[in-house]
mmCIF file of C-alpha atoms (C1' of nucleotides) in Angstrom:
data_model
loop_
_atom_site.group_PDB
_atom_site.id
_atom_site.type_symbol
_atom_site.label_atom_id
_atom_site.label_comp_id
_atom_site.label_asym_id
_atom_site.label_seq_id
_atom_site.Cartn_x
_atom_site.Cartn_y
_atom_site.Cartn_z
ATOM 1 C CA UNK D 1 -19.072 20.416 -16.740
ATOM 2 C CA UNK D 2 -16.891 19.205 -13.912
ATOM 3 C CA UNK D 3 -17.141 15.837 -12.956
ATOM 4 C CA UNK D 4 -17.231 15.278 -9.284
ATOM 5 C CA UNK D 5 -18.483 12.211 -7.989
ATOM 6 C CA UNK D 6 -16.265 9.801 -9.231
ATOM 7 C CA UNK D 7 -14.884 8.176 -5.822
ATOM 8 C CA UNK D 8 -17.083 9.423 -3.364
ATOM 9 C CA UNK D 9 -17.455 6.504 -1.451
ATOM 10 C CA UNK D 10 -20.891 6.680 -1.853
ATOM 11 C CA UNK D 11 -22.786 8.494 1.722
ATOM 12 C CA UNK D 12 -25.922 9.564 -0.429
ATOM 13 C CA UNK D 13 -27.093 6.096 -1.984
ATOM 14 C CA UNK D 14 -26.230 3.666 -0.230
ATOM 15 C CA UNK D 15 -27.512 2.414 3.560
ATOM 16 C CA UNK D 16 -25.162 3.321 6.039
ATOM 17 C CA UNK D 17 -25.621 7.126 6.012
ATOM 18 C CA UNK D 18 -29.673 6.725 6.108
ATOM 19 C CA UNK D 19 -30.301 3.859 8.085
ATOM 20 C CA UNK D 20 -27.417 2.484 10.179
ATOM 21 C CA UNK D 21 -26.633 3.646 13.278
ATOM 22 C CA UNK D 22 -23.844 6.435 13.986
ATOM 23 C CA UNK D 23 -20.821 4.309 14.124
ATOM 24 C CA UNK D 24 -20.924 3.328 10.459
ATOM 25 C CA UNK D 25 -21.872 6.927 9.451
ATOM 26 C CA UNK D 26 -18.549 7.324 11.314
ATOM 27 C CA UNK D 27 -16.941 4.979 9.708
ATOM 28 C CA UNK D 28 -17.646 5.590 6.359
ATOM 29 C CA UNK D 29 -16.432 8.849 7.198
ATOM 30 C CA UNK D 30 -12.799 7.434 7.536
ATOM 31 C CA UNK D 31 -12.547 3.701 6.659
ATOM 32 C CA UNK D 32 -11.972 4.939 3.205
ATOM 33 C CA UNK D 33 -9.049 3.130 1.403
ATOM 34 C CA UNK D 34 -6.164 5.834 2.366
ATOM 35 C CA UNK D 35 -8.118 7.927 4.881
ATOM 36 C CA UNK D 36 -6.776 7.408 8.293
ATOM 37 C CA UNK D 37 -3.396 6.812 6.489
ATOM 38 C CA UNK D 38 -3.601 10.569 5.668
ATOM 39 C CA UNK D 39 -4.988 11.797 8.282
ATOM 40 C CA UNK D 40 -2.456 9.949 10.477
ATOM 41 C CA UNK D 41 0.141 11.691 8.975
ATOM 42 C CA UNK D 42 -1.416 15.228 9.129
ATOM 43 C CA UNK D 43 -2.842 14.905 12.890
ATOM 44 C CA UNK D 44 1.434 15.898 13.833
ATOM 45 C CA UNK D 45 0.384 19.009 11.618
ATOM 46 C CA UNK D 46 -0.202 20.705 8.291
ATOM 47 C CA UNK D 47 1.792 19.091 5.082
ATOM 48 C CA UNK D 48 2.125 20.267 1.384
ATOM 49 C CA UNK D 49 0.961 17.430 -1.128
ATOM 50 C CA UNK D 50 4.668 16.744 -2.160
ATOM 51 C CA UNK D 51 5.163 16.011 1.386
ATOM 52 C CA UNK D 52 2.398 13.997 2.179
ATOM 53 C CA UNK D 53 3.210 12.010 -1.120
ATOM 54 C CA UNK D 54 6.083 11.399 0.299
ATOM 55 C CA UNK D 55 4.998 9.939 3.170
ATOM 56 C CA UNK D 56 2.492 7.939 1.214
ATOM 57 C CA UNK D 57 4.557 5.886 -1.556
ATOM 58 C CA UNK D 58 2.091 3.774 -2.878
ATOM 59 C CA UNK D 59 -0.395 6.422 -3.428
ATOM 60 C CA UNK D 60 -0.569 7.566 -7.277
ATOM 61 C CA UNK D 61 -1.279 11.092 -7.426
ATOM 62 C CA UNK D 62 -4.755 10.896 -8.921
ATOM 63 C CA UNK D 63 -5.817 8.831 -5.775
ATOM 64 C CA UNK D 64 -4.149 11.464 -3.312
ATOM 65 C CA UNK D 65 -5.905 13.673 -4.983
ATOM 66 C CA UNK D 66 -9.205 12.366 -4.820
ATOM 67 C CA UNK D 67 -8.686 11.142 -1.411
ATOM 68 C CA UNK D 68 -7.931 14.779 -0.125
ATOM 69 C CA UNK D 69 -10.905 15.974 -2.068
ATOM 70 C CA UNK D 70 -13.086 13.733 -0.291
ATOM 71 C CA UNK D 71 -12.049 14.634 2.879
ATOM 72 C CA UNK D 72 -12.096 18.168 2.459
ATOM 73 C CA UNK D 73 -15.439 17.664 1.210
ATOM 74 C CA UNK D 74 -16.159 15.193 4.570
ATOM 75 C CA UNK D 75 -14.730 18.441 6.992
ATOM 76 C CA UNK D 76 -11.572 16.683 8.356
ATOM 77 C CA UNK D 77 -9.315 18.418 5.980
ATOM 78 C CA UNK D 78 -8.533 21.709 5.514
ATOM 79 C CA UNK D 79 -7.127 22.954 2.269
ATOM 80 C CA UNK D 80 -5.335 26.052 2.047
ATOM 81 C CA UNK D 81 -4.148 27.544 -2.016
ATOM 82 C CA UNK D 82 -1.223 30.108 -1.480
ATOM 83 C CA UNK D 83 -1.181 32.465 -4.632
ATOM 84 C CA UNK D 84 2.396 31.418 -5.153
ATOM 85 C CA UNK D 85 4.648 30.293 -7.832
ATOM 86 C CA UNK D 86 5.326 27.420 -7.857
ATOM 87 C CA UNK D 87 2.292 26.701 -6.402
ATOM 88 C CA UNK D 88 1.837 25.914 -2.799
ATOM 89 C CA UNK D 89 -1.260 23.818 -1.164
ATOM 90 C CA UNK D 90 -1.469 23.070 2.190
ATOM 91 C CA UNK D 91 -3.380 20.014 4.153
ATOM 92 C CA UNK D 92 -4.257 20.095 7.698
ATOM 93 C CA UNK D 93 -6.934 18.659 9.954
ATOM 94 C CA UNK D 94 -9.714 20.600 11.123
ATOM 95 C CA UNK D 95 -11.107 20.623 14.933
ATOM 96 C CA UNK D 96 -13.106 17.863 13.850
ATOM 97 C CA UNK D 97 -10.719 15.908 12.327
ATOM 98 C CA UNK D 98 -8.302 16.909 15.378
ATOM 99 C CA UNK D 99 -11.060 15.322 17.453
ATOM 100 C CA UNK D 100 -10.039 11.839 15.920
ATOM 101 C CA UNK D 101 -6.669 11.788 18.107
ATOM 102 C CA UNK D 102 -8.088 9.397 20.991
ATOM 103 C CA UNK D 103 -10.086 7.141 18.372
ATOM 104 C CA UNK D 104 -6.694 6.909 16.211
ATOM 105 C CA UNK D 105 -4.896 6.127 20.016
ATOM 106 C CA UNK D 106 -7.369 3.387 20.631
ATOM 107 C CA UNK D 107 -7.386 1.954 17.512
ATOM 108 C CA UNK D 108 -3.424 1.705 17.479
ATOM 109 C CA UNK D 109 -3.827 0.101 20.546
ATOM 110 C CA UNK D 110 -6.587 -2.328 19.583
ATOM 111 C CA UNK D 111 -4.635 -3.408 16.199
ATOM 112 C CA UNK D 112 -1.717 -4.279 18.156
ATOM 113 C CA UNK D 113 -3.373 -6.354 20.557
ATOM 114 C CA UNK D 114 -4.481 -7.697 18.065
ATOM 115 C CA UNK D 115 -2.078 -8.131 15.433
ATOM 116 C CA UNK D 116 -0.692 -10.504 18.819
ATOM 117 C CA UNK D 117 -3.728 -12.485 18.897
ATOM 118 C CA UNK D 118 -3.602 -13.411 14.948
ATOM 119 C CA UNK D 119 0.125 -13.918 15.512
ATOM 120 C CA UNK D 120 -0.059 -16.586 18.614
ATOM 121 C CA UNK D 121 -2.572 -18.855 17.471
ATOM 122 C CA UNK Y 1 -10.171 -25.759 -5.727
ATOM 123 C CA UNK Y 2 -12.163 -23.625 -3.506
ATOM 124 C CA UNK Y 3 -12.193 -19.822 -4.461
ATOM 125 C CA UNK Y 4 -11.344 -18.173 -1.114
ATOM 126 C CA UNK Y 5 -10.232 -14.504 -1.926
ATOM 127 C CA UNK Y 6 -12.824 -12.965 -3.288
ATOM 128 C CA UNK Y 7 -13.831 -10.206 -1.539
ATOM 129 C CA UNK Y 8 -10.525 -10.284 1.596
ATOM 130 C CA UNK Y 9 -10.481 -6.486 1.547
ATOM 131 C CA UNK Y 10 -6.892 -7.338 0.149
ATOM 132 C CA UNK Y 11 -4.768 -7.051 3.333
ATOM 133 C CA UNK Y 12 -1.970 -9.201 1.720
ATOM 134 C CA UNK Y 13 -1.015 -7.431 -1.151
ATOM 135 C CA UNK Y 14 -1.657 -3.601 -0.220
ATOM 136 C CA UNK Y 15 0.214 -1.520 1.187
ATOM 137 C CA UNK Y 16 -1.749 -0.989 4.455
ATOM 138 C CA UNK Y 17 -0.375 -4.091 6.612
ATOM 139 C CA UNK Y 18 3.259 -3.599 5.439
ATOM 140 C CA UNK Y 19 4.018 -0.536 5.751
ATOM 141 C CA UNK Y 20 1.346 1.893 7.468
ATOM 142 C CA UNK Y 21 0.625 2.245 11.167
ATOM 143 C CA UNK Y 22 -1.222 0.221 12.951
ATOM 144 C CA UNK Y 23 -4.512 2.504 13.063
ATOM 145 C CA UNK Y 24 -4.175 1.782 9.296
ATOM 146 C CA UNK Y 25 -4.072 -1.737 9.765
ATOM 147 C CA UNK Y 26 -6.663 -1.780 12.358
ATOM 148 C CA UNK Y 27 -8.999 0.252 9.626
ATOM 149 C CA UNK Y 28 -8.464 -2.274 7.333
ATOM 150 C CA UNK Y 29 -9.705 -5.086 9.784
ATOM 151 C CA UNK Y 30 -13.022 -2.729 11.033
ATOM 152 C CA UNK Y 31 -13.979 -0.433 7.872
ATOM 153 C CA UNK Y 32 -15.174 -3.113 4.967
ATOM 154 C CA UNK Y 33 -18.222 -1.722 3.675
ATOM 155 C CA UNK Y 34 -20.719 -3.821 6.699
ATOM 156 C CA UNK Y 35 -17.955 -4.747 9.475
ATOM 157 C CA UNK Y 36 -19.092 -1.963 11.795
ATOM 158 C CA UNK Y 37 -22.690 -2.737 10.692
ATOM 159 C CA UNK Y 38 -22.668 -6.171 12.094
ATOM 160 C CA UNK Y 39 -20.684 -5.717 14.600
ATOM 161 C CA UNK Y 40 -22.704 -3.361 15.989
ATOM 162 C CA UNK Y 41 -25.546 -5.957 16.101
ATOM 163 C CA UNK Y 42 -23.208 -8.333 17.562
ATOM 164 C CA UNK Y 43 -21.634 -6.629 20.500
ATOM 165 C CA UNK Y 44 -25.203 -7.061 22.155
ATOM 166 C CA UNK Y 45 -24.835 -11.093 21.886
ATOM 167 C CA UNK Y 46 -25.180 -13.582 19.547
ATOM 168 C CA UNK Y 47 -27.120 -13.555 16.696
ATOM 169 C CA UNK Y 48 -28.241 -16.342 13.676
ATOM 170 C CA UNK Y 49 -27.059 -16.248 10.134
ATOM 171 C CA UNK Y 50 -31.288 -14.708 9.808
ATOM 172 C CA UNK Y 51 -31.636 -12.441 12.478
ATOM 173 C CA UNK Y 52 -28.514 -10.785 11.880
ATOM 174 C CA UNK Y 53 -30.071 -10.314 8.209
ATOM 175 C CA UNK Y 54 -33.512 -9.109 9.602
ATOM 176 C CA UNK Y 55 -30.917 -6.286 10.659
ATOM 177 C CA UNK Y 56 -29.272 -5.400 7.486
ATOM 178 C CA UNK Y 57 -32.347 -5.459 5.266
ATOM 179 C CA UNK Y 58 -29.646 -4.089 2.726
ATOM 180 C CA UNK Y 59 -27.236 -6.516 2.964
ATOM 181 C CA UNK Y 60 -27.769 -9.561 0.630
ATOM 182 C CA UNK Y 61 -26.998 -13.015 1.394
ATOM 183 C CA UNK Y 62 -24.230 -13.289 -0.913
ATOM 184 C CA UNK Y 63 -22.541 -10.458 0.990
ATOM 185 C CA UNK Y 64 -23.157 -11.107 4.120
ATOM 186 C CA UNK Y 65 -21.461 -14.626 3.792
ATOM 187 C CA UNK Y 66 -18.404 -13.291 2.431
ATOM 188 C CA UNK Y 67 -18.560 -10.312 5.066
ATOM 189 C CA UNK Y 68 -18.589 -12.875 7.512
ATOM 190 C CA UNK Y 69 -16.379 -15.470 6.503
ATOM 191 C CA UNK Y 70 -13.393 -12.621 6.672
ATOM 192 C CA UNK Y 71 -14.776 -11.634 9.843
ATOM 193 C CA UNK Y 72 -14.326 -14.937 11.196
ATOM 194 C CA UNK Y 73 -10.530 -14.742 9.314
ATOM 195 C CA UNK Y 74 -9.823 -11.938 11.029
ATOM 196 C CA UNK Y 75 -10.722 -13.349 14.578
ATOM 197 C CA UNK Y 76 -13.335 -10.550 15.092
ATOM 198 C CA UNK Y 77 -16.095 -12.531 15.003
ATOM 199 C CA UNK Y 78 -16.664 -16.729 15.848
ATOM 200 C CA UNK Y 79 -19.435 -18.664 13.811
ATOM 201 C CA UNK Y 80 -20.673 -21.890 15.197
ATOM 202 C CA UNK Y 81 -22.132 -24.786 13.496
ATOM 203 C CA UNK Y 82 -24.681 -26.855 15.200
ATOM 204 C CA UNK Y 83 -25.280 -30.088 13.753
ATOM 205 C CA UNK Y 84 -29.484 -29.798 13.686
ATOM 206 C CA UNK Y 85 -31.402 -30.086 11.059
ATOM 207 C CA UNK Y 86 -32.704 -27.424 10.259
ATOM 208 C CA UNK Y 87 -29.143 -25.979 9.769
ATOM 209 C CA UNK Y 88 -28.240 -23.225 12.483
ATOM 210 C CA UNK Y 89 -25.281 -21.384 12.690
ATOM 211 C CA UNK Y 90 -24.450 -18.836 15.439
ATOM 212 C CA UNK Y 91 -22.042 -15.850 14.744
ATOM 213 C CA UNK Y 92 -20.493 -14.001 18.128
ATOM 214 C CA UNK Y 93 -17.955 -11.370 18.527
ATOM 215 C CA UNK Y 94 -14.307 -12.869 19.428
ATOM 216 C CA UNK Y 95 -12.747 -11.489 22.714
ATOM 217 C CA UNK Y 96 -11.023 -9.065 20.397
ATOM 218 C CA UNK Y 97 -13.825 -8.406 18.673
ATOM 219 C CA UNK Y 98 -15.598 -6.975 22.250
ATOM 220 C CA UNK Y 99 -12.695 -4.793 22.502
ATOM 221 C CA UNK Y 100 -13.888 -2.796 19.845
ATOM 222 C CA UNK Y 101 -16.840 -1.714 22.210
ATOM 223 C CA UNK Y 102 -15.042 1.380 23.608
ATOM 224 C CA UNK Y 103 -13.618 2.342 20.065
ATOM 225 C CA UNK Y 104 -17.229 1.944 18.806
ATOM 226 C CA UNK Y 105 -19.070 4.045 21.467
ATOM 227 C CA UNK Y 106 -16.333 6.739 20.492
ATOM 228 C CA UNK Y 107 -16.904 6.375 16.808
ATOM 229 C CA UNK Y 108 -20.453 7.105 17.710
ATOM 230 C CA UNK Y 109 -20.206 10.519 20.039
ATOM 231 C CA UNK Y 110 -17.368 11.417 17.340
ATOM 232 C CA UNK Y 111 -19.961 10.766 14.789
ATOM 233 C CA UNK Y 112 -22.796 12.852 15.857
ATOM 234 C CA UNK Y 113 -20.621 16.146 16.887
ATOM 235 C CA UNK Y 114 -19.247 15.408 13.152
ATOM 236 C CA UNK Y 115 -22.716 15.587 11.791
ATOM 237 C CA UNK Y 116 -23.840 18.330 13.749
ATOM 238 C CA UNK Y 117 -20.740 20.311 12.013
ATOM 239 C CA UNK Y 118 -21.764 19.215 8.730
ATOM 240 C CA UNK Y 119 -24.959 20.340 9.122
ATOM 241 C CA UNK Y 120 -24.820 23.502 10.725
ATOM 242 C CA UNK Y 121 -22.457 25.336 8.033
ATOM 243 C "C1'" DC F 1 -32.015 -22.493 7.327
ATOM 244 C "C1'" DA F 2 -27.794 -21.097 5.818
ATOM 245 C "C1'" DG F 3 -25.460 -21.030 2.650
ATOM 246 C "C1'" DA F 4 -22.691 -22.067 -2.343
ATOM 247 C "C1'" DA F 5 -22.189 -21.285 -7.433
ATOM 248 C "C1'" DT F 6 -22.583 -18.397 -11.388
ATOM 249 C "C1'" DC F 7 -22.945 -14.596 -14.010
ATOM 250 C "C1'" DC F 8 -22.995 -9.759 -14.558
ATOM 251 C "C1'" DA F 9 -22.823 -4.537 -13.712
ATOM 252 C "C1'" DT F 10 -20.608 -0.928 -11.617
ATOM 253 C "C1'" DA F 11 -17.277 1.387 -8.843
ATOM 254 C "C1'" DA F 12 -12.817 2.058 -7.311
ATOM 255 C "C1'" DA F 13 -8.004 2.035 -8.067
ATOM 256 C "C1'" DG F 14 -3.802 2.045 -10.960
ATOM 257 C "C1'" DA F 15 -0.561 3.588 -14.977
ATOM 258 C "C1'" DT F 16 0.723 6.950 -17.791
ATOM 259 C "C1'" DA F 17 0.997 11.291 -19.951
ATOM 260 C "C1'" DC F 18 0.192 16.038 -19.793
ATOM 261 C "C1'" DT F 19 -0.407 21.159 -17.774
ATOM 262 C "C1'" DG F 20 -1.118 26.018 -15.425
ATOM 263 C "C1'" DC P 1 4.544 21.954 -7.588
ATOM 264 C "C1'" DA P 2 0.243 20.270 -7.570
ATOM 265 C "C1'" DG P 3 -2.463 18.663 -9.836
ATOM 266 C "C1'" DT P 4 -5.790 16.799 -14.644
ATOM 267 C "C1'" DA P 5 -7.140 13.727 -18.217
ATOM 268 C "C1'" DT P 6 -7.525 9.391 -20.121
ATOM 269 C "C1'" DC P 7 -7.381 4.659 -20.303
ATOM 270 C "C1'" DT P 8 -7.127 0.102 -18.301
ATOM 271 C "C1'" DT P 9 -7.476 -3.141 -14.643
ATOM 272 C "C1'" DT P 10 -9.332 -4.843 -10.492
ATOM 273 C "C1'" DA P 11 -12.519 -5.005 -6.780
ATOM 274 C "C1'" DT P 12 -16.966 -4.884 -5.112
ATOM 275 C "C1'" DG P 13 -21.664 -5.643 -5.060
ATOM 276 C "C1'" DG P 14 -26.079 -7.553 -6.872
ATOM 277 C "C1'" DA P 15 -29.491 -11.059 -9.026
ATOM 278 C "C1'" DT P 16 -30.557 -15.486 -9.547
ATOM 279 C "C1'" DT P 17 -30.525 -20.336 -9.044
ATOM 280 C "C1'" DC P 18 -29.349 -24.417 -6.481
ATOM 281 C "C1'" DT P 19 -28.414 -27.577 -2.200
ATOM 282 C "C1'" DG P 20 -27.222 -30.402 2.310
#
DNA sequence: CAGAATCCATAAAGATACTG
DNA sequence: CAGTATCTTTATGGATTCTG
């Protein structure tokens, strides 16, 4: 009796997925709280949880976790088990989350522009 | 004593604007739950406080005034008051908030090739 | 018309402790 | 090492009623 849906983000009942047009399928996809945070970090290549925690300090573990769950789940993230001990798990984006490089280039671009505007004014 | 924080998506006390990368901090800005959503409807012009509902039959009122008003904090969107009575109140996208159309139209074609993937597998 | 004010339910996130 | 489990706190979203 596994529980599974406990921070999905909710795709199945709410609008976006059924009724909103494709950017905000999109961006449900990775808007989620720590997301693009993760997926910034993995898009230089693959990382073991230890070192993506690492790179993450304010995540707990529980929300890593879940977060890498949900994107394995969502197809950007690839998780691979190695039959080791200690243990060994390793993250990495798949094509399609490789395919978020230029969006993740524009959108570094936009926020600084404007992080500029909110700052001068 | 106005209540003003609400629902601010917490920029100020979360990690994401300190520390992160700026796609982070740009995520935070675009991926509340109806951001994209009504900016989407906006990019095409402006729209009243009830059209732009007419659009989001989801949305309620309650959350679409709150969705707003840190829209209009975060210089993505502009809201005008016109002193009529009736009340009307116009909501536009910002300069910066137009930007977004390129990142948008990617989000979309990223979107559907991503759906496609989930789908066929 | 375009909201503001309340109250309430649920969902998401955090802290902490424990484990194969 | 890479998680789970549990509990608590906080955030988010909704329903309803009221108003300039």
């Amino acid at each position: 009796m596994t529980k599974i849906k406990e921070s999905s983000t909710n795709f199945e009942n709410k609008q976006a997925l059924s009724s909103e047009c494709m950017e905000v399928y999109a961006a449900n996809l990775i808007g989620g709280q720590w997301t693009l945070a993760i997926c910034c970090y993995l898009i230089n290549g693959k990382l073991r949880f230890g070192e993506l925690k690492k790179k993450l300090p304010n995540i707990t573990e529980r929300m890593m976790t879940l977060q890498l769950r949900k994107l394995e789940e969502n197809k950007l993230v690839k998780r691979t088990v190695y039959a080791e001990v200690p243990p060994r798990v390793e993250y990495e984006l798949t094509e399609s989350g490789q395919r978020l490089k230029p969006i993740l280039g524009m959108l570094e671009k936009w926020g600084k522009e404007h992080q500029l505007l909110m700052a001068t004014d």
